[in-house]
Amino acid sequence: MTLSSLKINPITHPLNAIVRVPGSKSLTNRALLIAALANGTTRLTNALFSDDSRYFAKALQTLGFDVKLDEANHEVTVTGLGGKIPAKKAELFIGNAGTAARFLSAFLTLGNGEYILDGEPRMRERPIGDLIAALQQLGVELEATNNCPPVEIFAKGLPGGKTKIAGNISSQFLSALLMVAPYAQSPIEIELITDLNSKPYVDMTIAIMKEFGVEVDRQGYERFTVHPSFFLPLSSYSIESDVSAASYFFAAPAICGGTVKVENISCKSLQGDIAFLEVLKQMGCEIKEGEDFIEVSSASSLQGVDVDMRDISDTAQTLAAIAPFAATPTRIRGIASARVKETDRVHATCTELARLGVQVEEHEGGMTIYPCETFQPSNVQTYNDHRMAMAFSLIGLSFDGITIENPACVSKTFPNYFEVLETLR
């Protein structure tokens, strides 16, 4: 039975907990795509099993790939076909999985046939026009209604050449192009025409491509070149635990006091959201790292920060949830792109903080949050956004009066989030 709402009970003592979070969504979805492009079988270990990764795996199966899911062992085995796509016709439904929508739109151009990619109503509001335009410049025939899904692709392979793309809506457009580029008929040169948001995600894409045998030539974040090549299958590829998911557990001591240790994660992570630890450090928290763990301890006095989060926008809601507990105001900047995620995250976060009695100012690219002495009880609306549910549950660890509506929305990336949260007790 799915709960329509979930009351969060406060923890009345300082934390002393060890937790593990699932595999990275970003790495799982990149590895699924690259493994399907490689010629041979790759086994992904510590893979994420969530709505987003399931939609992606299901899409690959629908396209004719042999994808075996072993949920009990968190393993996925993919047999790639060297850049070929078996199905000549397919309709793919990808829910509200933005990564899947963008990566698959580029991937399908390698096929030979007609494909339609569609999702939930919210997916039909999430922009993909910049990626479509960039692929059209490379000689592909495809179109998207109002620059959002559904996307219709009339594929005859990817010719290659030069293309220009904006990077200020989503770095996933660039990542999608980079990963399919080795299978184009001629080299692909990509030029960025705006600043790039979420740069660490592009670094992650280039790093995982290299692990599977393909190098990207680059000039900073302005120009990227990929020559015709192919990915090599890996007998085993281990997915790091998800740093965005870990951010909630890094943040918990800031609210409750005490210490939380998160296993299977290191500061050398490929994932950009590891930089969230620097924000916590600025606020006064203590960070200790080992080979395969990170431990966060509470600050003696939690201080507000003024921080640009354009490269780590997925952790902005986490910061917003702990900001009211700081002694001074917090200003979050640079997250205008968060308005086109699962929901308008800037507006949703400000709305729910205000309903809790927190003084907050909404800006075009962020928000200012003021210290709060007394919270108002609230049924927190989650807008079907997993990050709203996970972030606002943190406030409930300290204040008795938080109920999370539609808690099941966490299944998008972290199905057992609330069970892991309970282990903090």
CSV table of C-alpha atoms in Angstrom, one decimal, residues 135-412:
chain,number,residue,atom,x,y,z
A,135,LEU,CA,21.4,17.1,-33.7
A,136,GLN,CA,19.7,18.7,-36.7
A,137,GLN,CA,22.9,20.6,-37.4
A,138,LEU,CA,24.7,17.2,-37.5
A,139,GLY,CA,22.3,16.1,-40.3
A,140,VAL,CA,19.7,14.2,-38.3
A,141,GLU,CA,16.0,14.4,-39.0
A,142,LEU,CA,14.0,14.7,-35.7
A,143,GLU,CA,11.5,17.1,-34.2
A,144,ALA,CA,10.0,17.9,-30.8
A,145,THR,CA,6.6,19.4,-30.1
A,146,ASN,CA,7.0,23.0,-28.7
A,147,ASN,CA,10.7,22.1,-28.0
A,148,CYS,CA,9.6,19.5,-25.4
A,149,PRO,CA,8.9,15.8,-25.7
A,150,PRO,CA,7.3,13.9,-27.4
A,151,VAL,CA,10.4,13.6,-29.7
A,152,GLU,CA,10.0,12.0,-33.1
A,153,ILE,CA,13.2,10.7,-34.7
A,154,PHE,CA,13.6,9.6,-38.3
A,155,ALA,CA,17.0,7.9,-38.0
A,156,LYS,CA,19.4,7.0,-40.8
A,157,GLY,CA,22.6,7.1,-38.7
A,158,LEU,CA,24.5,10.1,-37.4
A,159,PRO,CA,26.4,11.9,-40.2
A,160,GLY,CA,28.6,14.0,-37.9
A,161,GLY,CA,30.2,17.4,-38.5
A,162,LYS,CA,30.1,20.7,-36.5
A,163,THR,CA,27.3,21.8,-34.2
A,164,LYS,CA,26.6,24.5,-31.7
A,165,ILE,CA,24.7,24.1,-28.5
A,166,ALA,CA,23.5,26.1,-25.5
A,167,GLY,CA,24.7,24.9,-22.1
A,168,ASN,CA,22.6,27.0,-19.8
A,169,ILE,CA,19.4,24.9,-19.7
A,170,SER,CA,20.9,21.4,-19.1
A,171,SER,CA,24.5,20.0,-19.3
A,172,GLN,CA,22.8,16.7,-20.2
A,173,PHE,CA,22.4,17.9,-23.8
A,174,LEU,CA,26.1,18.1,-24.2
A,175,SER,CA,26.7,14.8,-22.3
A,176,ALA,CA,24.2,13.1,-24.7
A,177,LEU,CA,26.0,14.4,-27.8
A,178,LEU,CA,29.4,13.4,-26.4
A,179,MET,CA,28.4,9.8,-25.6
A,180,VAL,CA,26.9,9.0,-29.1
A,181,ALA,CA,29.6,11.0,-31.0
A,182,PRO,CA,32.1,8.1,-31.4
A,183,TYR,CA,29.5,6.3,-33.6
A,184,ALA,CA,29.0,9.1,-36.0
A,185,GLN,CA,30.2,8.7,-39.6
A,186,SER,CA,32.7,11.6,-39.3
A,187,PRO,CA,34.2,13.5,-36.4
A,188,ILE,CA,31.9,15.7,-34.3
A,189,GLU,CA,32.9,19.1,-33.1
A,190,ILE,CA,30.7,20.7,-30.5
A,191,GLU,CA,30.9,24.4,-29.7
A,192,LEU,CA,29.1,25.9,-26.7
A,193,ILE,CA,27.3,29.2,-27.3
A,194,THR,CA,26.5,30.0,-23.7
A,195,ASP,CA,28.1,29.3,-20.3
A,196,LEU,CA,27.7,25.7,-19.2
A,197,ASN,CA,25.7,24.9,-16.1
A,198,SER,CA,26.6,21.8,-14.0
A,199,LYS,CA,30.1,21.5,-15.4
A,200,PRO,CA,31.0,18.6,-13.1
A,201,TYR,CA,28.4,16.4,-14.9
A,202,VAL,CA,30.2,16.9,-18.2
A,203,ASP,CA,33.5,16.1,-16.5
A,204,MET,CA,31.8,12.9,-15.2
A,205,THR,CA,30.7,12.0,-18.8
A,206,ILE,CA,34.2,12.5,-20.2
A,207,ALA,CA,35.7,10.5,-17.3
A,208,ILE,CA,33.3,7.5,-17.8
A,209,MET,CA,33.8,7.6,-21.6
A,210,LYS,CA,37.6,7.3,-21.0
A,211,GLU,CA,37.0,4.3,-18.6
A,212,PHE,CA,35.2,2.6,-21.5
A,213,GLY,CA,38.1,3.5,-24.0
A,214,VAL,CA,37.1,6.7,-25.7
A,215,GLU,CA,39.0,10.0,-25.3
A,216,VAL,CA,37.4,13.5,-25.9
A,217,ASP,CA,39.5,16.4,-27.1
A,218,ARG,CA,38.4,19.5,-25.4
A,219,GLN,CA,39.3,23.2,-25.0
A,220,GLY,CA,37.9,24.0,-21.6
A,221,TYR,CA,34.1,24.1,-21.6
A,222,GLU,CA,34.0,25.9,-25.0
A,223,ARG,CA,34.7,23.3,-27.6
A,224,PHE,CA,34.7,19.5,-27.7
A,225,THR,CA,35.8,17.1,-30.5
A,226,VAL,CA,35.1,13.3,-30.7
A,227,HIS,CA,36.6,11.2,-33.5
A,228,PRO,CA,34.9,8.0,-34.8
A,229,SER,CA,35.7,5.3,-32.3
A,230,PHE,CA,34.0,2.6,-30.2
A,231,PHE,CA,33.5,1.8,-26.5
A,232,LEU,CA,35.0,-1.3,-25.1
A,233,PRO,CA,32.8,-3.6,-22.9
A,234,LEU,CA,34.0,-4.0,-19.3
A,235,SER,CA,33.6,-7.4,-17.6
A,236,SER,CA,32.6,-5.4,-14.4
A,237,TYR,CA,32.0,-1.7,-13.8
A,238,SER,CA,31.3,-0.5,-10.3
A,239,ILE,CA,28.9,2.4,-9.9
A,240,GLU,CA,29.8,4.9,-7.1
A,241,SER,CA,27.1,5.5,-4.5
A,242,ASP,CA,24.9,8.6,-5.3
A,243,VAL,CA,26.4,11.8,-3.8
A,244,SER,CA,23.2,13.8,-4.4
A,245,ALA,CA,21.3,11.1,-2.3
A,246,ALA,CA,24.1,11.2,0.3
A,247,SER,CA,23.7,15.0,0.6
A,248,TYR,CA,20.6,14.6,2.9
A,249,PHE,CA,22.7,12.4,5.3
A,250,PHE,CA,25.6,14.8,5.1
A,251,ALA,CA,23.2,17.6,6.1
A,252,ALA,CA,21.4,15.8,8.9
A,253,PRO,CA,24.0,16.5,11.6
A,254,ALA,CA,23.8,20.3,10.8
A,255,ILE,CA,20.2,20.1,12.1
A,256,CYS,CA,20.3,17.4,14.7
A,257,GLY,CA,23.8,17.6,16.0
A,258,GLY,CA,26.1,14.6,16.2
A,259,THR,CA,27.8,12.7,13.4
A,260,VAL,CA,26.8,10.7,10.3
A,261,LYS,CA,29.2,8.5,8.4
A,262,VAL,CA,28.2,7.6,4.7
A,263,GLU,CA,30.0,4.6,3.3
A,264,ASN,CA,31.1,3.7,-0.2
A,265,ILE,CA,31.7,7.4,-1.1
A,266,SER,CA,35.0,9.3,-1.2
A,267,CYS,CA,36.0,13.0,-1.8
A,268,LYS,CA,37.6,11.8,-5.1
A,269,SER,CA,34.1,11.0,-6.5
A,270,LEU,CA,33.4,11.6,-10.2
A,271,GLN,CA,30.1,13.3,-9.0
A,272,GLY,CA,30.2,17.1,-8.8
A,273,ASP,CA,27.7,17.2,-5.9
A,274,ILE,CA,30.6,16.2,-3.7
A,275,ALA,CA,31.3,20.0,-3.6
A,276,PHE,CA,28.2,20.3,-1.3
A,277,LEU,CA,30.6,19.2,1.5
A,278,GLU,CA,32.5,22.5,1.0
A,279,VAL,CA,29.2,24.4,1.7
A,280,LEU,CA,28.7,22.5,4.9
A,281,LYS,CA,32.3,23.2,5.9
A,282,GLN,CA,31.6,27.0,5.3
A,283,MET,CA,28.6,26.7,7.6
A,284,GLY,CA,30.9,25.3,10.3
A,285,CYS,CA,30.4,21.5,10.0
A,286,GLU,CA,33.4,19.2,10.3
A,287,ILE,CA,34.2,16.8,7.5
A,288,LYS,CA,36.4,13.7,7.9
A,289,GLU,CA,37.2,11.5,4.9
A,290,GLY,CA,38.5,7.9,4.6
A,291,GLU,CA,39.3,5.8,1.6
A,292,ASP,CA,35.6,4.8,1.1
A,293,PHE,CA,33.6,6.9,3.6
A,294,ILE,CA,32.8,10.5,4.5
A,295,GLU,CA,31.9,11.5,8.0
A,296,VAL,CA,30.1,14.8,8.8
A,297,SER,CA,29.8,16.3,12.3
A,298,SER,CA,27.7,19.2,13.4
A,299,ALA,CA,28.9,22.8,13.8
A,300,SER,CA,29.3,24.3,17.2
A,301,SER,CA,27.3,27.2,15.7
A,302,LEU,CA,25.7,26.8,12.2
A,303,GLN,CA,26.3,29.9,10.1
A,304,GLY,CA,24.4,31.0,7.0
A,305,VAL,CA,26.3,31.1,3.6
A,306,ASP,CA,26.1,33.1,0.3
A,307,VAL,CA,26.8,30.4,-2.3
A,308,ASP,CA,26.5,30.0,-6.1
A,309,MET,CA,25.1,26.5,-6.7
A,310,ARG,CA,24.9,26.4,-10.5
A,311,ASP,CA,27.3,23.4,-10.6
A,312,ILE,CA,25.5,21.6,-7.8
A,313,SER,CA,21.9,22.6,-8.1
A,314,ASP,CA,20.5,19.2,-7.1
A,315,THR,CA,21.7,19.9,-3.6
A,316,ALA,CA,20.1,23.4,-3.4
A,317,GLN,CA,17.0,22.1,-1.7
A,318,THR,CA,19.2,20.3,0.8
A,319,LEU,CA,20.8,23.6,1.7
A,320,ALA,CA,17.4,25.3,1.8
A,321,ALA,CA,16.2,22.8,4.4
A,322,ILE,CA,19.1,23.4,6.8
A,323,ALA,CA,19.3,27.2,6.2
A,324,PRO,CA,16.5,28.1,8.7
A,325,PHE,CA,18.5,26.5,11.5
A,326,ALA,CA,21.6,28.8,10.8
A,327,ALA,CA,22.3,31.8,13.0
A,328,THR,CA,22.5,34.1,9.9
A,329,PRO,CA,20.7,34.3,6.5
A,330,THR,CA,21.6,32.1,3.6
A,331,ARG,CA,21.6,33.2,-0.1
A,332,ILE,CA,21.4,30.6,-2.8
A,333,ARG,CA,22.4,31.8,-6.3
A,334,GLY,CA,22.8,30.5,-9.8
A,335,ILE,CA,20.0,27.9,-9.9
A,336,ALA,CA,17.6,29.4,-12.5
A,337,SER,CA,17.9,26.1,-14.4
A,338,ALA,CA,16.3,24.3,-11.4
A,339,ARG,CA,13.0,25.9,-12.5
A,340,VAL,CA,12.7,23.4,-15.4
A,341,LYS,CA,13.4,20.2,-13.3
A,342,GLU,CA,10.8,17.8,-11.9
A,343,THR,CA,9.0,20.9,-10.8
A,344,ASP,CA,10.0,24.6,-10.6
A,345,ARG,CA,12.3,23.9,-7.7
A,346,VAL,CA,13.0,27.5,-6.8
A,347,HIS,CA,9.3,28.4,-6.4
A,348,ALA,CA,8.3,25.2,-4.8
A,349,THR,CA,11.1,25.4,-2.2
A,350,CYS,CA,10.2,29.0,-1.3
A,351,THR,CA,6.5,28.2,-1.1
A,352,GLU,CA,6.9,25.3,1.3
A,353,LEU,CA,9.4,27.2,3.5
A,354,ALA,CA,7.0,30.1,3.8
A,355,ARG,CA,4.2,27.7,4.8
A,356,LEU,CA,6.5,26.5,7.6
A,357,GLY,CA,6.7,30.0,8.8
A,358,VAL,CA,10.3,30.6,7.5
A,359,GLN,CA,11.0,34.1,6.1
A,360,VAL,CA,12.2,33.6,2.5
A,361,GLU,CA,12.7,35.8,-0.6
A,362,GLU,CA,12.4,34.2,-4.1
A,363,HIS,CA,14.8,35.5,-6.7
A,364,GLU,CA,15.0,34.7,-10.5
A,365,GLY,CA,18.0,32.5,-9.9
A,366,GLY,CA,17.7,31.5,-6.3
A,367,MET,CA,16.5,32.5,-2.8
A,368,THR,CA,17.4,34.1,0.5
A,369,ILE,CA,16.4,32.2,3.6
A,370,TYR,CA,16.4,33.8,7.1
A,371,PRO,CA,16.9,32.1,10.5
A,372,CYS,CA,13.7,30.7,12.0
A,373,GLU,CA,13.0,30.3,15.7
A,374,THR,CA,9.6,28.8,15.5
A,375,PHE,CA,8.2,26.6,12.7
A,376,GLN,CA,4.5,26.2,11.8
A,377,PRO,CA,3.3,22.6,11.5
A,378,SER,CA,2.8,21.8,7.8
A,379,ASN,CA,1.9,19.1,5.3
A,380,VAL,CA,4.7,19.7,2.9
A,381,GLN,CA,3.6,19.5,-0.7
A,382,THR,CA,6.2,17.6,-2.8
A,383,TYR,CA,5.0,18.5,-6.4
A,384,ASN,CA,5.9,14.9,-7.4
A,385,ASP,CA,9.6,15.9,-6.9
A,386,HIS,CA,11.8,13.4,-5.1
A,387,ARG,CA,14.2,16.1,-3.9
A,388,MET,CA,11.4,18.2,-2.3
A,389,ALA,CA,10.4,15.1,-0.2
A,390,MET,CA,13.9,14.2,0.8
A,391,ALA,CA,15.1,17.7,1.7
A,392,PHE,CA,12.0,18.8,3.7
A,393,SER,CA,12.0,15.5,5.7
A,394,LEU,CA,15.2,16.8,7.3
A,395,ILE,CA,13.4,19.7,9.0
A,396,GLY,CA,11.1,17.0,10.5
A,397,LEU,CA,14.1,15.5,12.2
A,398,SER,CA,14.2,18.6,14.5
A,399,PHE,CA,10.7,20.0,14.5
A,400,ASP,CA,7.6,18.0,15.4
A,401,GLY,CA,5.0,19.0,12.9
A,402,ILE,CA,6.3,17.9,9.4
A,403,THR,CA,4.2,15.6,7.3
A,404,ILE,CA,5.5,14.8,3.8
A,405,GLU,CA,2.7,14.5,1.1
A,406,ASN,CA,3.2,11.8,-1.6
A,407,PRO,CA,6.3,10.3,0.0
A,408,ALA,CA,6.4,7.6,-2.7
A,409,CYS,CA,7.8,10.2,-5.2
A,410,VAL,CA,11.3,9.4,-3.8
A,411,SER,CA,11.1,6.2,-5.9
A,412,LYS,CA,12.4,8.3,-8.8
